[in-house]
Coordinates of C-alpha atoms and ligand atoms in Angstrom, one line a residue:
X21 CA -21.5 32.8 -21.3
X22 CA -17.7 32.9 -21.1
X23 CA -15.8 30.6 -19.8
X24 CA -14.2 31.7 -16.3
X25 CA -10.6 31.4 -16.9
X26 CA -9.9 28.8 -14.1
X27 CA -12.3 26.4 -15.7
X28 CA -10.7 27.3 -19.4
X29 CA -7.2 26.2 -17.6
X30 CA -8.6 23.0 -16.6
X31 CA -10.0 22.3 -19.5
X32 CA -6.7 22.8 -21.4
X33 CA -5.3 20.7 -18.6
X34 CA -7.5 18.1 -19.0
X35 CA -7.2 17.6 -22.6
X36 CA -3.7 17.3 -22.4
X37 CA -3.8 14.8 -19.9
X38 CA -5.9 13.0 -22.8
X39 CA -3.5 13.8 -25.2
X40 CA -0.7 12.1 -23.2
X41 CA -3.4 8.4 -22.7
X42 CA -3.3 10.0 -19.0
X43 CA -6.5 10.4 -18.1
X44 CA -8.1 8.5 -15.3
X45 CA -11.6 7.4 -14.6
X46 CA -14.0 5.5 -12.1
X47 CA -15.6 2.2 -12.4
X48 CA -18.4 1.6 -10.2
X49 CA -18.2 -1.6 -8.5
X50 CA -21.8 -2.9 -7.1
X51 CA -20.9 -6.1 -5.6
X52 CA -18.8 -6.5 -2.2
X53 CA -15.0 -6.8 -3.4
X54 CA -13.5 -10.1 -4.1
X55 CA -12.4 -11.8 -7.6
X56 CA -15.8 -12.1 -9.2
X57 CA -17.7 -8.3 -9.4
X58 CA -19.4 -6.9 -11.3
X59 CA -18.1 -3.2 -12.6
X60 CA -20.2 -0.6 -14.8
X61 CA -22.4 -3.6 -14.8
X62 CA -20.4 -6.4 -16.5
X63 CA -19.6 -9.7 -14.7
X64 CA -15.5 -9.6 -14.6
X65 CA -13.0 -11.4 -12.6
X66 CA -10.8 -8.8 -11.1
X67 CA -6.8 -8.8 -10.4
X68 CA -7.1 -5.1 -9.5
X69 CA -7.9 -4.9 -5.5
X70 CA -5.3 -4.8 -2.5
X71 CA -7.5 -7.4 -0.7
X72 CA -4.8 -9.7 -0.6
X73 CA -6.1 -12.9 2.1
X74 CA -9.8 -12.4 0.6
X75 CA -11.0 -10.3 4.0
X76 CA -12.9 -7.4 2.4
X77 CA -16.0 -9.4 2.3
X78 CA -15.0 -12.3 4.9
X79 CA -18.3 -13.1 6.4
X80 CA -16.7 -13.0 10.1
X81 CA -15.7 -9.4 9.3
X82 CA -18.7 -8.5 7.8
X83 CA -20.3 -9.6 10.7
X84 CA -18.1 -8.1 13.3
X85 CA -18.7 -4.8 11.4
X86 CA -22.3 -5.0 12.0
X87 CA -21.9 -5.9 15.9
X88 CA -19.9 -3.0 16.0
X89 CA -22.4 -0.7 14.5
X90 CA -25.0 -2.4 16.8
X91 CA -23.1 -2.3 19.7
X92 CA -21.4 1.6 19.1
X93 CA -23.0 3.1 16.7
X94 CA -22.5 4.7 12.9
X95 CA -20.2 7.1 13.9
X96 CA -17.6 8.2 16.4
X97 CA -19.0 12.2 16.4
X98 CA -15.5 13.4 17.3
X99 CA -11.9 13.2 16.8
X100 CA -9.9 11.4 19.0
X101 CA -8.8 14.0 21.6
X102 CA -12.0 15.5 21.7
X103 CA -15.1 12.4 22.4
X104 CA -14.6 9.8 19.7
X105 CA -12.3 7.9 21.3
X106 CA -14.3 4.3 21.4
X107 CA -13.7 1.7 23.5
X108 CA -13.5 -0.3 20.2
X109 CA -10.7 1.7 18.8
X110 CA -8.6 1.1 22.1
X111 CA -9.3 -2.7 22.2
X112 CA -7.5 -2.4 18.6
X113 CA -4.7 -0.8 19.3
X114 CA -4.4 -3.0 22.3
X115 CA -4.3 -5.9 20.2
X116 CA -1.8 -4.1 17.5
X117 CA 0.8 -3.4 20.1
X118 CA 0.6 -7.2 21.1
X119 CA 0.9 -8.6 17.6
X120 CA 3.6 -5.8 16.6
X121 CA 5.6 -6.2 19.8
X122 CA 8.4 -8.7 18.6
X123 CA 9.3 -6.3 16.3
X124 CA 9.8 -2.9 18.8
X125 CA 11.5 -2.1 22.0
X126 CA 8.5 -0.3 24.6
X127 CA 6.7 -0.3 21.4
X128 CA 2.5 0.7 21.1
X129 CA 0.2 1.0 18.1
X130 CA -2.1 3.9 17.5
X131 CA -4.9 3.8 14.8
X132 CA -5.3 6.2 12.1
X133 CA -8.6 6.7 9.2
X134 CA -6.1 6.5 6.5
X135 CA -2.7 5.6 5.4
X136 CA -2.3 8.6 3.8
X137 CA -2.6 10.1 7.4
X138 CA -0.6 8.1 9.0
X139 CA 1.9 8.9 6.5
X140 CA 1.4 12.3 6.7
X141 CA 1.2 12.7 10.6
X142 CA 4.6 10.3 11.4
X143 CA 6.9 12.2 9.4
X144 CA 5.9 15.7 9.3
X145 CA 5.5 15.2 13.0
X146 CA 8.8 13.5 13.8
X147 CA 11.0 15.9 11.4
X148 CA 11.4 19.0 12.3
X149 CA 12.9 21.6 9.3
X150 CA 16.6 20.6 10.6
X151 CA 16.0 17.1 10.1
X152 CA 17.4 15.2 7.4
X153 CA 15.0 12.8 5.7
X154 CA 16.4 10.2 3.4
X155 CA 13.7 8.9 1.0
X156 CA 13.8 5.9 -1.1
X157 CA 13.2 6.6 -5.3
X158 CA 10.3 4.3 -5.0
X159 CA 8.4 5.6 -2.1
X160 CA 4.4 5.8 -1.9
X161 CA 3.0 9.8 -2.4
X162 CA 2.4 9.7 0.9
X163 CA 5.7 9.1 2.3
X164 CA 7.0 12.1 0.1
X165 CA 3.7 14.4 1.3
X166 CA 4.6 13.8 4.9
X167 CA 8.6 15.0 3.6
X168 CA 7.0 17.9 2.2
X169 CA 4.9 18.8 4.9
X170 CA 7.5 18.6 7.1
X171 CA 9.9 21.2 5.5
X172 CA 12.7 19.0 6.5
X173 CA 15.5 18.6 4.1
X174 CA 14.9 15.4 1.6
X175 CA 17.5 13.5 0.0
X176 CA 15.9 10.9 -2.0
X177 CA 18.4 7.5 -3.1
X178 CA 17.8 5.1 -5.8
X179 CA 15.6 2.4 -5.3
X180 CA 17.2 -0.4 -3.3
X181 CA 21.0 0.9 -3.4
X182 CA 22.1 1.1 0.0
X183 CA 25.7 2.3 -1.0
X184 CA 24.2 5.2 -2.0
X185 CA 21.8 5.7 1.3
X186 CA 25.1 5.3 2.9
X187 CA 27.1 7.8 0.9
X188 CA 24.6 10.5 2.0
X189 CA 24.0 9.7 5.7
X190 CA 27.8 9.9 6.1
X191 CA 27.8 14.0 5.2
X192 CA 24.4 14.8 7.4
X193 CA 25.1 16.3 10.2
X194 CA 21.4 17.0 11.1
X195 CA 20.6 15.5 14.8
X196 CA 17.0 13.9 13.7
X197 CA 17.6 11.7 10.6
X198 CA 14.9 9.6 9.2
X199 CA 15.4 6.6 6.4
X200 CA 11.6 6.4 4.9
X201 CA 10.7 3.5 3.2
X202 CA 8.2 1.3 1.5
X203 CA 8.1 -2.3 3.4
X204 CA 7.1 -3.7 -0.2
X205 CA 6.7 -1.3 -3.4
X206 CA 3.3 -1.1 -4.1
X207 CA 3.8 -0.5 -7.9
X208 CA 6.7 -2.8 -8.0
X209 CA 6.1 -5.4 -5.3
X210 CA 9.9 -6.0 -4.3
X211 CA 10.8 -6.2 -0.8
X212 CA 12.8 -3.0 0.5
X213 CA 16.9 -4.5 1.8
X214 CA 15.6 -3.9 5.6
X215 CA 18.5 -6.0 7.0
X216 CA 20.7 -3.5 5.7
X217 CA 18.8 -0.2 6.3
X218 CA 18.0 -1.3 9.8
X219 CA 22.3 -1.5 9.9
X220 CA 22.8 1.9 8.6
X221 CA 19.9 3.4 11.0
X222 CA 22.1 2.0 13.7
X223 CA 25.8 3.1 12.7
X224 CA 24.5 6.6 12.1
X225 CA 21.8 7.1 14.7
X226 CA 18.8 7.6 12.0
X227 CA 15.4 6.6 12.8
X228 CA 14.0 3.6 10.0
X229 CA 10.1 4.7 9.1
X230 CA 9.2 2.0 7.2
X231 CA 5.6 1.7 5.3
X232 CA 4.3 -1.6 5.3
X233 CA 1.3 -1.5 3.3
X234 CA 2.1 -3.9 1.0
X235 CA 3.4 -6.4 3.4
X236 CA 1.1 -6.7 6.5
X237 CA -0.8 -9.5 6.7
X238 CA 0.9 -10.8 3.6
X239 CA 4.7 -11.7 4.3
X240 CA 5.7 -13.3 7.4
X241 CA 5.0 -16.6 9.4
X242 CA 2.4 -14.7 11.1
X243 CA 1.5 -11.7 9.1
X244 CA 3.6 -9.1 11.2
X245 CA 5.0 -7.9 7.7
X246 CA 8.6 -7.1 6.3
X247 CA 10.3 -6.8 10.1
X248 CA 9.2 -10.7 10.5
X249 CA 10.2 -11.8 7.4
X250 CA 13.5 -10.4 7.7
X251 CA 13.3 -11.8 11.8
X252 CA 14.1 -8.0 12.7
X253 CA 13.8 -5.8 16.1
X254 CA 15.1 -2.6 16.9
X255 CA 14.4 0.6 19.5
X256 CA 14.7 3.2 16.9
X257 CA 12.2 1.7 14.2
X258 CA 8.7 3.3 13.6
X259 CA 6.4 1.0 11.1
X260 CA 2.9 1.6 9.9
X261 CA 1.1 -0.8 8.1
X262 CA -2.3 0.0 6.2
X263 CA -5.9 -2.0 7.5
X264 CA -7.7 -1.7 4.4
X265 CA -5.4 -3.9 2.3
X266 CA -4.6 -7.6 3.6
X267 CA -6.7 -6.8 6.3
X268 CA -9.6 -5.8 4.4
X269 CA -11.5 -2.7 6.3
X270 CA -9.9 0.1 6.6
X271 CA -7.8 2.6 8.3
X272 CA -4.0 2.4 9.3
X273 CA -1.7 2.2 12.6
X274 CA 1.8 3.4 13.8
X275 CA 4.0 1.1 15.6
X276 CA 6.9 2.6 17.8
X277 CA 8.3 3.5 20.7
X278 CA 5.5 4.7 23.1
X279 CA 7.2 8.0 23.2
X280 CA 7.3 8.1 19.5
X281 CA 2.9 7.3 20.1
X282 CA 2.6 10.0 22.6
X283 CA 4.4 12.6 20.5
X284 CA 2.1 12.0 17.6
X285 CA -0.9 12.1 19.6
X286 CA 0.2 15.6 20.8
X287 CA 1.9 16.8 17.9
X288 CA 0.5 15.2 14.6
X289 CA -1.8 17.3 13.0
X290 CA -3.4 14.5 10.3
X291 CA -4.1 13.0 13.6
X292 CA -5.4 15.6 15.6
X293 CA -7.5 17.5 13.7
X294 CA -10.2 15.0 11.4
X295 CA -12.6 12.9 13.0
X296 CA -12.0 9.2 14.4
X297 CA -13.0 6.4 11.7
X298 CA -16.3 4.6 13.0
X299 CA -16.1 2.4 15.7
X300 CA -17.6 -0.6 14.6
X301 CA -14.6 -0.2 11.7
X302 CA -12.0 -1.2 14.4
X303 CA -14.2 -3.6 16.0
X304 CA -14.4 -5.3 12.7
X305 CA -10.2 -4.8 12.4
X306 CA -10.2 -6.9 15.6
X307 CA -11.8 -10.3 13.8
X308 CA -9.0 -8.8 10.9
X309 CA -6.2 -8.8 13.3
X310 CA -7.4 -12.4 14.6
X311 CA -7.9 -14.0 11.5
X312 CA -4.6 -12.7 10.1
X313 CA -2.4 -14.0 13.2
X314 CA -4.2 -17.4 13.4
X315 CA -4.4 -20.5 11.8
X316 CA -7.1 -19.0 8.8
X317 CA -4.2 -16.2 8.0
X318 CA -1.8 -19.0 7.6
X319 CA -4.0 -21.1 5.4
X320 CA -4.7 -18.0 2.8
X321 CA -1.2 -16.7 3.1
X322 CA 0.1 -20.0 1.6
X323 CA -3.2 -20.1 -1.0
X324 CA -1.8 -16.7 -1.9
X325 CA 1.9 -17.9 -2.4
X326 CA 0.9 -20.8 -4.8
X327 CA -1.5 -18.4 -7.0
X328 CA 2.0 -16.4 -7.3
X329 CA 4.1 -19.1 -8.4
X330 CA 1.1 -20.7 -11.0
X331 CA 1.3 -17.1 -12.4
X332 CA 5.3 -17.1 -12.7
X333 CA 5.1 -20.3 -13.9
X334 CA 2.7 -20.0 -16.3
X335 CA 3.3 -16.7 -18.1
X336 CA 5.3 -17.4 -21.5
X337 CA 5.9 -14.0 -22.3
X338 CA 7.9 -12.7 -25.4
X339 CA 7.3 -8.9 -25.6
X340 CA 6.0 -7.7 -22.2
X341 CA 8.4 -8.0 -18.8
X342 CA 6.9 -10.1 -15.8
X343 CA 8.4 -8.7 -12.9
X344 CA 8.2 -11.4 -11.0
X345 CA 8.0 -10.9 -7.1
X346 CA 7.7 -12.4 -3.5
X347 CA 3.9 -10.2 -2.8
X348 CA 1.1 -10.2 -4.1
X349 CA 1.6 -7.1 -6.3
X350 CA 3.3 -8.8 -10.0
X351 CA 3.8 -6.3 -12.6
X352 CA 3.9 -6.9 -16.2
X353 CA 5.7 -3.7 -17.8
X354 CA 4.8 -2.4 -21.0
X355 CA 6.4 0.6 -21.4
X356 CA 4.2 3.5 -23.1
X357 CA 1.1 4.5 -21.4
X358 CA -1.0 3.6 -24.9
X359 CA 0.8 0.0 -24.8
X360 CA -0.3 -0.5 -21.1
X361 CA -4.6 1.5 -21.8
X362 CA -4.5 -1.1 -25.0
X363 CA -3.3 -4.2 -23.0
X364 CA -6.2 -3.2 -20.3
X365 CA -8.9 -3.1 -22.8
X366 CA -7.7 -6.0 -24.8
X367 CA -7.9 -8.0 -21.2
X368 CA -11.2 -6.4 -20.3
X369 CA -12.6 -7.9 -23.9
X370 CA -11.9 -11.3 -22.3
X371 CA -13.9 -10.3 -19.1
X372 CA -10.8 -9.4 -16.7
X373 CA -9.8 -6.4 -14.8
X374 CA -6.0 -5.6 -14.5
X375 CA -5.2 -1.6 -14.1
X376 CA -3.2 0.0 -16.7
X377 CA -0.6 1.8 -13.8
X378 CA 1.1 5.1 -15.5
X379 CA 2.7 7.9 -14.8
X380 CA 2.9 9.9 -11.9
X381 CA 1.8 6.5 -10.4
X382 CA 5.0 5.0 -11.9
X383 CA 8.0 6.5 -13.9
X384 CA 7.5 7.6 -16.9
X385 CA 8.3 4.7 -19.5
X386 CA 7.5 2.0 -17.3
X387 CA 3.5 1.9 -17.7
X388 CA 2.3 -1.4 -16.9
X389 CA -0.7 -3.8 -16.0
X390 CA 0.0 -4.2 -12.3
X391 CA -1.7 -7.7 -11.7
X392 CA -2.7 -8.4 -8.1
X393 CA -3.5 -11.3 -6.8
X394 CA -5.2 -12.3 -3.5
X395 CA -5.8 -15.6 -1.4
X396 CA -9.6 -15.6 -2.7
X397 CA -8.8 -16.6 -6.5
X398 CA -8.8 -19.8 -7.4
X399 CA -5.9 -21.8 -9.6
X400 CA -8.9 -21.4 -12.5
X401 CA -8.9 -17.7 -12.2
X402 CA -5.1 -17.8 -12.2
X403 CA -5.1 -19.9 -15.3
X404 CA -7.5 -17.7 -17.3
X405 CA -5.3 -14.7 -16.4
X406 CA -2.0 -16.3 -17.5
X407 CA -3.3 -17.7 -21.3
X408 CA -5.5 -14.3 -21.5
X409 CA -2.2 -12.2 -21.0
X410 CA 0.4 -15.1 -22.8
X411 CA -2.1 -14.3 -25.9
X412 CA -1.8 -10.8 -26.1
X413 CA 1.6 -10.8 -25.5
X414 CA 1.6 -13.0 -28.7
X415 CA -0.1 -11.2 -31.1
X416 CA 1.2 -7.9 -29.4
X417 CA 3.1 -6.8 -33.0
X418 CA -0.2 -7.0 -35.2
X419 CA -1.9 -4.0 -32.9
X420 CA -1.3 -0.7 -34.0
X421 CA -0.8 1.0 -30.7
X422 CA 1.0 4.2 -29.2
Ligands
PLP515 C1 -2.3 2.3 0.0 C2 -1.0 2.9 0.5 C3 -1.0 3.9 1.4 C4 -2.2 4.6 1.8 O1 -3.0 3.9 2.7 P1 -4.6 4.2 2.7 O2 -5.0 3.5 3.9 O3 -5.1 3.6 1.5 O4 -4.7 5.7 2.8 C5 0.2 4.2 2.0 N1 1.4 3.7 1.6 C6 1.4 2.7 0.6 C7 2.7 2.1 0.3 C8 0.2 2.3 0.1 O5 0.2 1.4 -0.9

C-alpha cells in the first residue's frame, strides 16, 4: 500500500510539529469539572478550566439543566430563523439585555452556540470590505477569523498602546471603523485600557467590539464584566461575553444596539445558518445569569479574588515570571515550549494539572503554564500549587531541558 500523498504531508507535518515540542493532545476528563477530577484516570487537582465562580457543576445549574430538558426537550431541531427558537432561549436573552443594559444605549442581547460564532458573526457581519478594522496584538482567534472573514482591511496595534491605535485611526478614512478587542486576555489575563479605547471610538466615530470572555461574571460589582469595572456606557459599543466560562454552560451572547441585533439576525451567517444550542442549555444559563448577579456571584467573586492574591503572595519565584493579574487567568512564563511541556509534567508528578500554553496559542518565546484559578478551590489547593511550582522553579537549573 502507498501512502496517498495528502496523508504522507500530514505525516511530515505532524512530526514536525513534534519536532518543534508542539504537538497537542486530549485528556479525558470522567468526572463533572471542578478542582478535584479525575483525567486519563488519575485523581488530580486541576488549575486548567475557565470555570471561574465554580458553576460548571453547581447543583442549581445542574438542576435547571435537567428541568429544561424535561420541560423542552434534548434538542432545539432547527436554527433559530427556521423552528428552534425556544421559549427558553428568549427568556435568556430577555434576562441578558436587563443585566447588560447599564452598559448600552437601546441595547438587546442575542444568544449564540459558541463564542467562536459570535465572534465570527459580529464582525464579519458588521464590516463590510471598506471597513477598517483595528485589531489589538493580543486578540482571541476568533476575533481575527471574524477580520478575516470579513475581507475588511485589518490593522492590528500592539498590545495595550493606545498611541499607536490612535496613530492609525487618524489616517482611515473608511466610514465603518471597528476597534476589536479582548475584555481580558485570555492567555495573559490583563485588562484591555477600555477608558481610553471607548475615547478614541468616540473622537473618531469607530464602533468598540469588545470580547469579554475572560471578564463576565468575573470582574465587576455585579459580574457585568470589563464595561462595569471601568463604570462605562456608550451607544456605539457592541460586547459579547462567552456562557461557558464564569458562567459555566455554554454558549455566548451579543450585546448592542438593537439595530446592531437585528442586523445580525438578518445578516450573520455563523448565526443563521447552524442549528440553535439546546434549550434546556439556556434555561440552565438563566439560574447562571441569576446566581452570577446576586448575592452567591458576589460571595464566589470575592473567594476568587483572595485565591489570586494567596497565589501572588505566595509564589517565591527565581527563574520563571509570574505575571501577576487582576482575573482569574495568572501566567507563569517560561519561555521555550520544552521549558513550559517539562514544567507541566514535573507538576503533573505532584498530581496537578496546569497547561503548558505555546505557540500559535501565544507568541513564540513566551510558552508558559497558564494557571487558572476559580472560586471553587480552596486556600489548601492554592497552597499546594504555590510550593509545588516555588519548588520547581528552585531546582529549575539541575533539569536538562530544551
Ligand atoms: C473562549 C474564548 C472564545 C470562544 O468562546 P467559546 O464559547 O469557547 O467558543 C472567544 N474569545 C475569547 C477571548 C475566549 O477566551
Amino acid at each position: 500500500m502507498t501512502t496517498h500523498p495528502l496523508l504522507a504531508r500530514l505525516d511530515a507535518g505532524l512530526a514536525e510539529i513534534d519536532r518543534a515540542h508542539l504537538r497537542r493532545r486530549h485528556r479525558v476528563v470522567s468526572t463533572p469539572c471542578r478542582p478535584h477530577v479525575r483525567a486519563d484516570g488519575h485523581d488530580v487537582l486541576a488549575f486548567a478550566s475557565n470555570d471561574y465562580l465554580g458553576l460548571a457543576a453547581h447543583p442549581k445549574v445542574v438542576e435547571a439543566l435537567i428541568e429544561g430538558a424535561r420541560r423542552y426537550g434534548a434538542g432545539s431541531g432547527a436554527s433559530h430563523l427556521i423552528s428552534g427558537h425556544s421559549q427558553a432561549h428568549a427568556e435568556l436573552e430577555d434576562a441578558l439585555t436587563a443585566f447588560m443594559s447599564p452598559h448600552l444605549v437601546d441595547g438587546r442581547a442575542l444568544y449564540f452556540c459558541t463564542g467562536y460564532m459570535a465572534n465570527l458573526a459580529t464582525i464579519s457581519a458588521l464590516a463590510g470590505k471598506d471597513a477598517d478594522i483595528f485589531s489589538e496584538a493580543l486578540n482571541h482567534a476568533s476575533l481575527i477569523d471574524g477580520a478575516r472573514l470579513s475581507r475588511a482591511r485589518t490593522h492590528v496595534y500592539p498590545h495595550g498602546d493606545v498611541d499607536a491605535l490612535a496613530a492609525m485611526l487618524a489616517t482611515s478614512t473608511a466610514e465603518t471603523k471597528l476597534i476589536v478587542t479582548d475584555g481580558v486576555f485570555s492567555m495573559d489575563g490583563d485588562i484591555a485600557p477600555l477608558p481610553s479605547l471607548l475615547a478614541l471610538a468616540e473622537r473618531y466615530n469607530a464602533w468598540l467590539v469588545v470580547d469579554d470572555a475572560h471578564g463576565f461574571g468575573v470582574v465587576g460589582e455585579n459580574g457585568r464584566g470589563v464595561f462595569e469595572h471601568f463604570a462605562l456606557r456608550s451607544p456605539n459599543l457592541v460586547i459579547i461575553g462567552t456562557l461557558g466560562k464564569a458562567a459555566g454552560v455554554g454558549g455566548a451572547f451579543v450585546a448592542a444596539n438593537h439595530r446592531v441585533i437585528d442586523w445580525l439576525i438578518n445578516r450573520a451567517r455563523p448565526y443563521i445558518f447552524t442549528t440553535a444550542a439546546a434549550p434546556s442549555q439556556a434555561h440552565a444559563l438563566l439560574t447562571s445569569v441569576a446566581l452570577i448577579s446576586g448575592d452567591e456571584g458576589r460571595e464566589r467573586r470575592a473567594a476568587l479574588q483572595a485565591r489570586i492574591a494567596q497565589l501572588r503572595d505566595s509564589l517565591t519565584l527565581r527563574h520563571w515570571q509570574h505575571m501577576a493579574s487582576p482575573s482569574a487567568v495568572q501566567p507563569i512564563i517560561l519561555g521555550e515550549n520544552a521549558a513550559a511541556l517539562h514544567a507541566q509534567a514535573g507538576l503533573a508528578q505532584a498530581g496537578l494539572w496546569v497547561p503548558a500554553i505555546r505557540p500559535p496559542t501565544v507568541a513564540p518565546g513566551t510558552s508558559r503554564l497558564r494557571v487558572t484559578l476559580s472560586a471553587a478551590h480552596t486556600q489548601s489547593d492554592v497552597a499546594r500549587l504555590a510550593a509545588a511550582i516555588n519548588q520547581l522553579d528552585r531546582d529549575w537549573r539541575e533539569h536538562a531541558h530544551g
